[in-house]
mmCIF file of C-alpha atoms in Angstrom:
data_model
loop_
_atom_site.group_PDB
_atom_site.id
_atom_site.type_symbol
_atom_site.label_atom_id
_atom_site.label_comp_id
_atom_site.label_asym_id
_atom_site.label_seq_id
_atom_site.Cartn_x
_atom_site.Cartn_y
_atom_site.Cartn_z
ATOM 1 C CA MET A 1 66.929 -23.123 122.007
ATOM 2 C CA ARG A 2 67.465 -20.680 125.560
ATOM 3 C CA ARG A 3 69.896 -21.030 128.542
ATOM 4 C CA SER A 4 68.664 -21.630 132.028
ATOM 5 C CA GLY A 5 71.108 -20.782 134.093
ATOM 6 C CA ARG A 6 74.105 -23.308 133.074
ATOM 7 C CA THR A 7 71.685 -25.842 131.103
ATOM 8 C CA VAL A 8 71.094 -26.156 127.590
ATOM 9 C CA VAL A 9 67.131 -26.316 127.098
ATOM 10 C CA LEU A 10 65.801 -26.836 124.347
ATOM 11 C CA ASP A 11 62.482 -25.444 122.607
ATOM 12 C CA ALA A 12 59.553 -27.537 121.520
ATOM 13 C CA PRO A 13 58.227 -25.432 118.164
ATOM 14 C CA GLU A 14 54.361 -25.847 120.295
ATOM 15 C CA ALA A 15 54.235 -25.028 123.098
ATOM 16 C CA GLY A 16 52.954 -27.353 125.440
ATOM 17 C CA ALA A 17 52.509 -30.116 122.771
ATOM 18 C CA ALA A 18 55.280 -31.840 124.165
ATOM 19 C CA THR A 19 57.004 -30.881 127.549
ATOM 20 C CA GLY A 20 54.139 -29.174 129.274
ATOM 21 C CA ALA A 21 52.997 -25.581 129.176
ATOM 22 C CA GLY A 22 56.499 -24.048 129.058
ATOM 23 C CA GLY A 23 56.629 -26.000 125.309
ATOM 24 C CA SER A 24 60.243 -26.728 126.348
ATOM 25 C CA ALA A 25 62.731 -30.166 128.197
ATOM 26 C CA ASP A 26 66.074 -29.438 130.257
ATOM 27 C CA ILE A 27 67.946 -32.258 128.125
ATOM 28 C CA SER A 28 71.440 -31.764 129.573
ATOM 29 C CA GLY A 29 70.820 -33.390 133.341
ATOM 30 C CA ALA A 30 73.335 -31.353 134.649
ATOM 31 C CA PRO A 31 73.108 -29.360 138.596
ATOM 32 C CA ARG A 32 70.830 -26.472 138.371
ATOM 33 C CA GLY A 33 70.265 -23.986 140.488
ATOM 34 C CA ASP A 34 72.169 -21.165 142.118
ATOM 35 C CA ALA A 35 75.920 -23.486 142.555
ATOM 36 C CA VAL A 36 77.464 -19.823 143.604
ATOM 37 C CA ARG A 37 74.847 -20.081 146.827
ATOM 38 C CA GLY A 38 75.817 -24.131 148.049
ATOM 39 C CA LYS A 39 72.106 -25.578 146.636
ATOM 40 C CA PRO A 40 72.571 -26.921 142.664
ATOM 41 C CA GLU A 41 70.202 -28.941 142.753
ATOM 42 C CA LYS A 42 70.587 -32.323 140.268
ATOM 43 C CA ALA A 43 68.241 -32.746 137.329
ATOM 44 C CA ALA A 44 66.662 -35.914 136.221
ATOM 45 C CA PRO A 45 67.584 -35.887 131.949
ATOM 46 C CA ALA A 46 63.854 -35.879 130.058
ATOM 47 C CA ASP A 47 63.088 -38.852 128.605
ATOM 48 C CA LEU A 48 63.635 -38.343 125.001
ATOM 49 C CA VAL A 49 62.462 -40.926 123.440
ATOM 50 C CA GLY A 50 59.968 -39.502 119.933
ATOM 51 C CA LEU A 51 61.449 -36.465 119.802
ATOM 52 C CA ASP A 52 63.566 -35.869 116.573
ATOM 53 C CA PHE A 53 66.280 -32.803 116.089
ATOM 54 C CA GLN A 54 67.938 -30.686 113.978
ATOM 55 C CA LEU A 55 71.000 -29.777 113.885
ATOM 56 C CA ILE A 56 71.441 -26.572 112.585
ATOM 57 C CA ASN A 57 75.353 -25.482 111.868
ATOM 58 C CA ALA A 58 75.415 -21.272 113.172
ATOM 59 C CA ALA A 59 77.769 -19.697 110.281
ATOM 60 C CA SER A 60 76.261 -22.020 107.059
ATOM 61 C CA ARG A 61 72.609 -21.887 108.855
ATOM 62 C CA TRP A 62 72.257 -25.500 107.308
ATOM 63 C CA CYS A 63 71.561 -28.664 109.088
ATOM 64 C CA LEU A 64 74.081 -31.584 109.862
ATOM 65 C CA THR A 65 72.925 -35.035 107.505
ATOM 66 C CA ALA A 66 73.310 -38.844 108.715
ATOM 67 C CA GLY A 67 76.091 -39.058 106.514
ATOM 68 C CA LEU A 68 77.951 -36.160 108.211
ATOM 69 C CA THR A 69 76.907 -33.696 105.457
ATOM 70 C CA GLU A 70 76.238 -29.871 106.275
ATOM 71 C CA LEU A 71 73.035 -29.673 103.835
ATOM 72 C CA PRO A 72 70.594 -27.524 103.113
ATOM 73 C CA CYS A 73 67.625 -28.337 106.401
ATOM 74 C CA ALA A 74 64.395 -30.690 104.896
ATOM 75 C CA THR A 75 62.612 -32.353 107.796
ATOM 76 C CA THR A 76 63.355 -36.014 106.101
ATOM 77 C CA ASP A 77 65.520 -39.123 108.284
ATOM 78 C CA PRO A 78 69.028 -38.472 106.738
ATOM 79 C CA TYR A 79 68.407 -34.941 108.772
ATOM 80 C CA ARG A 80 66.867 -35.562 111.803
ATOM 81 C CA TRP A 81 68.624 -37.067 115.005
ATOM 82 C CA ARG A 82 67.875 -38.055 118.314
ATOM 83 C CA PHE A 83 69.353 -37.555 121.540
ATOM 84 C CA ARG A 84 69.005 -40.130 124.303
ATOM 85 C CA PRO A 85 70.052 -39.113 127.707
ATOM 86 C CA VAL A 86 72.927 -41.329 129.532
ATOM 87 C CA GLY A 87 71.930 -41.297 132.815
ATOM 88 C CA ALA A 88 72.224 -38.507 134.951
ATOM 89 C CA THR A 89 75.540 -37.323 132.865
ATOM 90 C CA GLY A 90 74.202 -34.720 131.070
ATOM 91 C CA THR A 91 75.700 -36.574 128.241
ATOM 92 C CA PHE A 92 73.631 -37.871 125.471
ATOM 93 C CA GLU A 93 74.752 -40.516 122.724
ATOM 94 C CA ILE A 94 73.642 -38.986 119.073
ATOM 95 C CA LEU A 95 71.503 -40.823 116.903
ATOM 96 C CA SER A 96 70.483 -40.584 113.723
ATOM 97 C CA VAL A 97 67.243 -41.520 112.772
ATOM 98 C CA ARG A 98 68.070 -43.113 109.182
ATOM 99 C CA ASP A 99 71.234 -44.900 109.798
ATOM 100 C CA ASN A 100 70.359 -45.530 113.522
ATOM 101 C CA ARG A 101 74.045 -45.539 114.765
ATOM 102 C CA CYS A 102 75.734 -43.163 116.720
ATOM 103 C CA LEU A 103 77.102 -40.028 116.132
ATOM 104 C CA ALA A 104 81.173 -40.407 117.042
ATOM 105 C CA MET A 105 84.391 -39.941 117.413
ATOM 106 C CA PRO A 106 85.719 -43.351 115.357
ATOM 107 C CA GLY A 107 88.870 -43.981 117.748
ATOM 108 C CA GLY A 108 88.802 -42.069 119.297
ATOM 109 C CA THR A 109 91.198 -40.282 117.961
ATOM 110 C CA ALA A 110 91.852 -36.089 120.107
ATOM 111 C CA THR A 111 93.739 -35.163 116.632
ATOM 112 C CA PRO A 112 92.045 -31.409 115.466
ATOM 113 C CA GLY A 113 90.131 -32.001 112.356
ATOM 114 C CA ALA A 114 89.721 -36.369 112.770
ATOM 115 C CA ARG A 115 86.478 -36.851 110.652
ATOM 116 C CA ALA A 116 83.066 -37.399 112.505
ATOM 117 C CA GLY A 117 81.169 -41.276 112.041
ATOM 118 C CA LEU A 118 78.253 -43.339 112.359
ATOM 119 C CA GLN A 119 79.925 -46.645 114.635
ATOM 120 C CA ALA A 120 76.743 -48.485 116.482
ATOM 121 C CA CYS A 121 75.898 -47.568 119.706
ATOM 122 C CA ALA A 122 77.230 -48.677 123.015
ATOM 123 C CA ALA A 123 78.521 -47.748 125.764
ATOM 124 C CA LEU A 124 81.517 -45.838 124.906
ATOM 125 C CA PRO A 125 82.956 -41.961 125.772
ATOM 126 C CA SER A 126 84.048 -41.958 121.575
ATOM 127 C CA ARG A 127 80.074 -42.013 120.676
ATOM 128 C CA ARG A 128 78.884 -39.963 124.617
ATOM 129 C CA TRP A 129 78.046 -35.780 123.608
ATOM 130 C CA GLY A 130 76.920 -32.913 125.747
ATOM 131 C CA LEU A 131 75.939 -29.887 125.779
ATOM 132 C CA ARG A 132 78.041 -26.711 126.318
ATOM 133 C CA ASP A 133 76.370 -22.716 126.209
ATOM 134 C CA ALA A 134 77.826 -20.844 123.466
ATOM 135 C CA PRO A 135 76.733 -16.945 122.544
ATOM 136 C CA GLY A 136 73.128 -16.610 120.674
ATOM 137 C CA ASP A 137 70.529 -19.400 120.527
ATOM 138 C CA THR A 138 73.396 -21.643 120.260
ATOM 139 C CA ALA A 139 75.632 -24.814 121.899
ATOM 140 C CA LYS A 140 78.413 -26.438 120.892
ATOM 141 C CA VAL A 141 78.936 -30.941 120.812
ATOM 142 C CA VAL A 142 81.185 -31.861 122.913
ATOM 143 C CA ASN A 143 82.915 -35.047 123.129
ATOM 144 C CA THR A 144 82.809 -36.861 126.174
ATOM 145 C CA ARG A 145 86.316 -38.630 124.678
ATOM 146 C CA THR A 146 87.917 -36.303 123.209
ATOM 147 C CA GLY A 147 86.931 -33.183 124.556
ATOM 148 C CA LYS A 148 86.367 -31.691 121.181
ATOM 149 C CA CYS A 149 83.931 -29.679 119.556
ATOM 150 C CA LEU A 150 81.536 -30.819 116.757
ATOM 151 C CA GLN A 151 82.588 -28.086 113.688
ATOM 152 C CA ILE A 152 81.861 -27.772 109.451
ATOM 153 C CA GLN A 153 85.011 -27.676 108.153
ATOM 154 C CA SER A 154 84.376 -27.697 104.426
ATOM 155 C CA GLY A 155 80.872 -29.912 104.473
ATOM 156 C CA VAL A 156 81.752 -32.353 106.022
ATOM 157 C CA ALA A 157 82.062 -33.526 110.392
ATOM 158 C CA VAL A 158 84.610 -33.076 111.873
ATOM 159 C CA GLN A 159 85.970 -31.838 115.258
ATOM 160 C CA ASP A 160 88.620 -29.255 116.891
ATOM 161 C CA SER A 161 88.942 -27.176 119.648
ATOM 162 C CA CYS A 162 86.149 -25.495 121.415
ATOM 163 C CA ALA A 163 88.275 -22.107 121.647
ATOM 164 C CA GLY A 164 86.331 -19.997 120.339
ATOM 165 C CA ASN A 165 82.822 -19.242 119.173
ATOM 166 C CA HIS A 166 83.364 -19.252 115.731
ATOM 167 C CA GLY A 167 79.680 -20.713 113.877
ATOM 168 C CA THR A 168 81.826 -23.624 112.341
ATOM 169 C CA ARG A 169 81.414 -25.517 116.471
ATOM 170 C CA ARG A 170 78.312 -23.872 117.479
ATOM 171 C CA TRP A 171 74.778 -25.708 117.232
ATOM 172 C CA THR A 172 71.295 -24.540 117.138
ATOM 173 C CA VAL A 173 68.750 -27.411 118.606
ATOM 174 C CA ARG A 174 65.422 -27.698 116.888
ATOM 175 C CA VAL A 175 62.836 -30.341 117.627
ATOM 176 C CA VAL A 176 61.956 -31.312 114.006
ATOM 177 C CA GLY A 177 59.240 -34.282 115.358
ATOM 178 C CA LEU A 178 57.244 -34.687 118.308
ATOM 179 C CA PRO A 179 56.112 -38.069 120.017
ATOM 180 C CA PHE A 180 52.688 -39.528 118.400
ATOM 181 C CA PHE A 181 50.610 -39.837 121.506
ATOM 182 C CA ALA A 182 47.854 -42.274 120.893
ATOM 183 C CA ALA A 183 44.807 -42.465 123.080
ATOM 184 C CA PRO A 184 43.425 -45.459 125.300
ATOM 185 C CA ALA A 185 41.215 -47.739 122.672
ATOM 186 C CA THR A 186 37.263 -48.284 123.703
ATOM 187 C CA THR A 187 34.888 -50.595 122.998
ATOM 188 C CA ARG A 188 30.876 -49.760 122.750
ATOM 189 C CA GLY A 189 29.052 -52.339 123.998
#
């Protein structure tokens, strides 16, 4: 993951494997270009179908699991997430591969320390998230409804203020699964 202007860019593990020669996908859909000079250009959200990601906490270097706790990283389904773009807004539904449900702030509560949950994916702001730049190769994962950041507190995923750059509220988003591409079927005559 790296920053390109104001957007967060996710790097694929092998250059060119999933996204072309650059090996990265700009998934933000946020404006790009030179906004200071008045030349922003809108990037369309990348098609992320088939890409699986790990959410790695910057403080512990452990992964967020489908149980919404952190554990040492693995590549099995409980540690895999999918980012599904919501229009061209730069926001996402973050879908658990194991449960096929979305990361959410149940009830849309903005209370600091409220536990994150998994709920059926729906077009609700409490189930939409954005990525905000943070130091190094990290991003803050911000709930659209509450404006609070996803963070780890005593090993559990909660929301809290996005102020400061403490590692518990910063995440590395790493590609762990690439899309499957099938060759066209051929027949012999």
